[in-house]
């Protein structure tokens, strides 16, 4: 191969962009069309029969397999009886299609029973993504699946593997999402409790015998729904496992007994590879790990996921790493690997700090930002109801989507006054229960200057309980952000920015802030639309832990009628 | 009192009409305004805690008390999280306000979460009515209440009483309505089963001990929600009990231990009084009975409701008929009265035949009809799914309300071909399972000539099970009908009409057809609108046992925008 002396770095970049463009615009770019129907089905993912929201009869739903530059079209029919739906394409930035983000109250009205909504978007970046309900707490009912974008033909990735598999990790409750959300909205507050089971690709195993002798056929350990998921591997081959967490609550560890994993991608960005025997993963994150089937092939191995960050009251989720030609149901001869200490925050922080951009794929961040927003994460009370807040504002979605309200200037749709850019960081003690635990309810939003660079610092703090601070995985819609830093204690706006990693920060769409810690991220406000940024724990966002950002909505053309029909846009009467 | 020789009968009628008019148009006509908020609440109506849909925190919801001629305005806010609602004002004909009938898919689009819908209608006739959800199977979740219309000041009724009380009878399941409707839509069919409890005014008592030693606090027999309902009476006084059945499934008997009841009103019409110790009541019916507190006042008595027509697997619902000043919780010293034989169809038919118009208040029916529609009630299969049908057509609601589709000529909204006016009555054997049990799904409707007189014969038949025929209470929206006759076996179009009661038939809005029997009714198609006519058993209508009638829609003015926003009327794009 000739040395690239004739090509400057800039030229190389141009060439790279050209190929990207080519990939998205030539005949290679395909239309991937899906017809999905959503309804309730009785499922027994952990042997306990309960209602799940299924797509075409399945939960997790069908995996979308596309190639960079493809246009994905999903015709989504709502066949629920009385309930609306909306589906978010998690990690897809929706450049030029902010109305397809699938976030009820932000990018669209909900889809009514009997209606078919057409989501259409370009998958402009290869990587590991997912989709899930973004309305009420429906995600928790199993309405989710995998979305995998491969590189264009002829483009190679900075690692090789033989086979590619998608695996969703999730947590599962036996109570309905109605019971859970009603409990959260009750006085006194009724917490959803810890999940009964952890699922690997929609399968787990609840111990039916704990329910007593008669379970009325509700819990059946012989149900085919709950036979363990297995990953069949051919000895000597390397597998790319695309692991996505769609837990509603739990932070997880993931191990494959006796095997190391090489982390190579996260949220659609290549990671400078590192080897680990344990992967921490938070709700809303995805990771690609490479696993070589290089162990004794005469037996099977456990794949195990465990709860971390909260005291585990849920048994591990188990799957079988099945060496061909052993029977996939042949139990491994050894006990499943135990998870790491649930409360070892240091170990989890260490992984976060370890994740950096692959050296050959660095997107350099802007060196400075135009605006810094510090978001204090707290648990609060409003009129006695338990809520979560940022900067003492507890977020409530309006019933007119922001995207429409902003574009069509419906100023009555939400509170027009801006929420605060910071909190009283000099005086606030993040290690104690707040002196005044009251918060305010709001639906006001952060309006960003188009193309400006914005820093957001997530500042964690004590909850309403003494000596307690939780882990919150925050997810940003419509953008990736650079993860500039993680720290312990209270963020110091003077000195901590000096320690930012501006050299090789990973880009992500979801990042955790650890107990009593902070996380700093930076992004370009370069995608016209209205975008949610929120804790990905289902109950936390439901209880107000989120914000909405806007930029450049005035640059958008006419919005599709299909996203309207609720709130001030009902019946086209706006 | 002077003899009325100066007034002819016609003049008397004119005078009567004048007073009615006066009552509805003078300053006496009031506006009764209600603000209701609907959400999920944990309730324990039979001691077992589960979610109910409550209005302003209550189930049954608030009782509407109005006077003839009043305008009722209900501002209904949907505070459910992901679910729509609609509320029907059962027995109110909605003359001039067909868009306020509250029937999802017929008179309106569903009300979205966050939306407030304003129901506005005149209560033009005194009587005992009710309201309830008319969307999916939400009624069964407790979304209902009483609506009582009194006569204008100065107008007297053909009976007297001292006090007036509304009592709703209902049945109650521990499974959610989601589980029930998903089961009905499943292959294999999963029947909702018999209810766990019968409730009197929202209170019953499940035997928690049947659940085993540990009920996780879910079943609590000391919950204040399930302390028995009591009717406190003053010895010697006469009580008008307005009894309404909002069961989802059960036909009921109702008794007050040791007391006779004088039936005086049903569905807003005065009944020629008769005395009984047992009242049969079907879902959708209302009765006023007079009860005199004329028994030993030193003790309390049981009020008891029992399942009839289906083999009872549900214990009786019990309330306390409390003689003041005994403590209302003082148990009666005797066991509750037993119900009648559940399968004594003759006794139930006898009550139906006994109910005639009060002689002073006869609305004479037209002596002939312009059209006769015979509706064969059968249970069927469609693609293996269990359904109910009329004339082999199983009804499915469209997602564009008929009222809008008809008025605005949206011919794609539903099948424009008319459903059949009859079945093959010569050859069909109503006593056997059909030779061909397949039915067809339809959303086509009966279009009636405005002001024509229409007869409908409900013909019952064998279900899918040998030697089984069920009781179906049919409810007509927008009209009252004359009940011309009930018979056993197959209706004979030649001879049975000769036996019609054209002299003093009761008018009702709900009437039962007994197993293997028929019921004939007549009404004037004089109320412009689109009107459902259906079996009031929640699961039966859900599974297709209903039709829709239309008359005079072209006479209506512009429809309110508020009923639109779904199906073809979404986003005002029609």
XYZ file of C-alpha atoms in Angstrom, chain A residues 40-42 49-51 78 80-85 108-115 117 135-138 175-176 178-183 185-186 190 218 399 542 561-567 569-573, chain B residues 40-42 49-51 78 80-85 108-115 117 135-138 175-176 178-183 185-186 190 218 399 542 561-567 569-573:
104
model
C -51.342 -7.064 24.718
C -50.341 -10.680 24.990
C -50.010 -13.031 27.896
C -47.737 -15.292 33.265
C -48.690 -11.667 32.892
C -49.622 -9.189 30.212
C -51.752 0.444 17.614
C -54.384 -1.845 22.038
C -57.994 -1.334 23.112
C -58.004 1.941 25.037
C -54.364 2.915 25.249
C -52.142 5.071 23.073
C -48.496 4.413 22.258
C -45.451 13.810 18.713
C -48.928 13.191 19.979
C -49.570 9.641 21.079
C -50.773 7.104 18.521
C -54.425 6.270 19.170
C -55.918 2.777 19.171
C -56.617 1.759 15.601
C -54.193 4.308 14.163
C -48.176 5.955 12.564
C -45.063 7.077 26.777
C -46.067 6.699 30.396
C -44.312 3.611 31.729
C -45.064 1.375 28.752
C -47.238 -6.062 38.833
C -48.643 -4.193 35.877
C -50.650 0.627 35.807
C -50.206 -0.540 39.349
C -46.687 0.800 39.355
C -47.485 4.230 37.964
C -50.587 4.552 40.146
C -48.458 3.717 43.171
C -48.641 8.931 41.952
C -50.246 7.972 45.269
C -45.942 3.335 46.829
C -49.888 -18.433 36.777
C -50.124 17.432 26.331
C -42.149 9.594 35.226
C -49.851 16.397 10.384
C -49.430 12.878 11.730
C -47.617 14.082 14.866
C -50.514 16.377 15.783
C -53.990 15.697 17.099
C -53.668 16.204 20.850
C -53.668 19.080 23.302
C -53.403 20.545 18.132
C -56.469 18.395 18.583
C -58.839 18.368 15.655
C -56.530 20.703 13.762
C -58.082 23.552 15.705
C -56.478 5.252 38.698
C -56.718 4.682 42.402
C -56.082 1.685 44.569
C -56.886 -4.089 46.823
C -56.726 -3.433 43.117
C -56.772 -0.538 40.701
C -58.764 12.567 31.736
C -55.013 8.640 33.206
C -51.443 8.291 31.992
C -51.707 6.511 28.636
C -55.369 5.651 28.320
C -58.307 7.431 26.755
C -61.852 7.534 28.118
C -67.218 10.793 19.696
C -63.502 10.147 19.582
C -62.015 9.069 22.882
C -60.817 11.717 25.321
C -57.031 11.740 25.428
C -54.920 11.894 28.592
C -54.676 15.505 29.688
C -57.757 16.531 27.733
C -64.150 17.044 27.321
C -64.863 2.549 25.819
C -63.182 -0.836 25.752
C -64.059 -2.562 29.011
C -63.434 0.420 31.270
C -58.146 -9.331 37.470
C -57.653 -6.108 35.593
C -56.639 -5.490 30.499
C -56.226 -9.098 31.477
C -59.880 -9.703 30.802
C -60.012 -8.075 27.390
C -56.683 -9.627 26.357
C -58.060 -13.030 27.360
C -59.084 -11.619 22.303
C -56.782 -14.610 22.731
C -59.784 -17.100 27.946
C -53.581 -7.240 49.269
C -62.031 4.283 14.764
C -66.692 -6.189 23.312
C -64.888 19.860 16.924
C -64.388 18.334 20.354
C -65.835 14.953 19.297
C -63.310 14.667 16.458
C -59.576 14.000 16.392
C -59.353 10.272 15.715
C -59.437 7.970 12.715
C -60.908 13.043 11.679
C -57.439 13.102 13.196
C -55.676 16.414 12.962
C -58.680 17.926 11.230
C -57.395 16.432 7.999
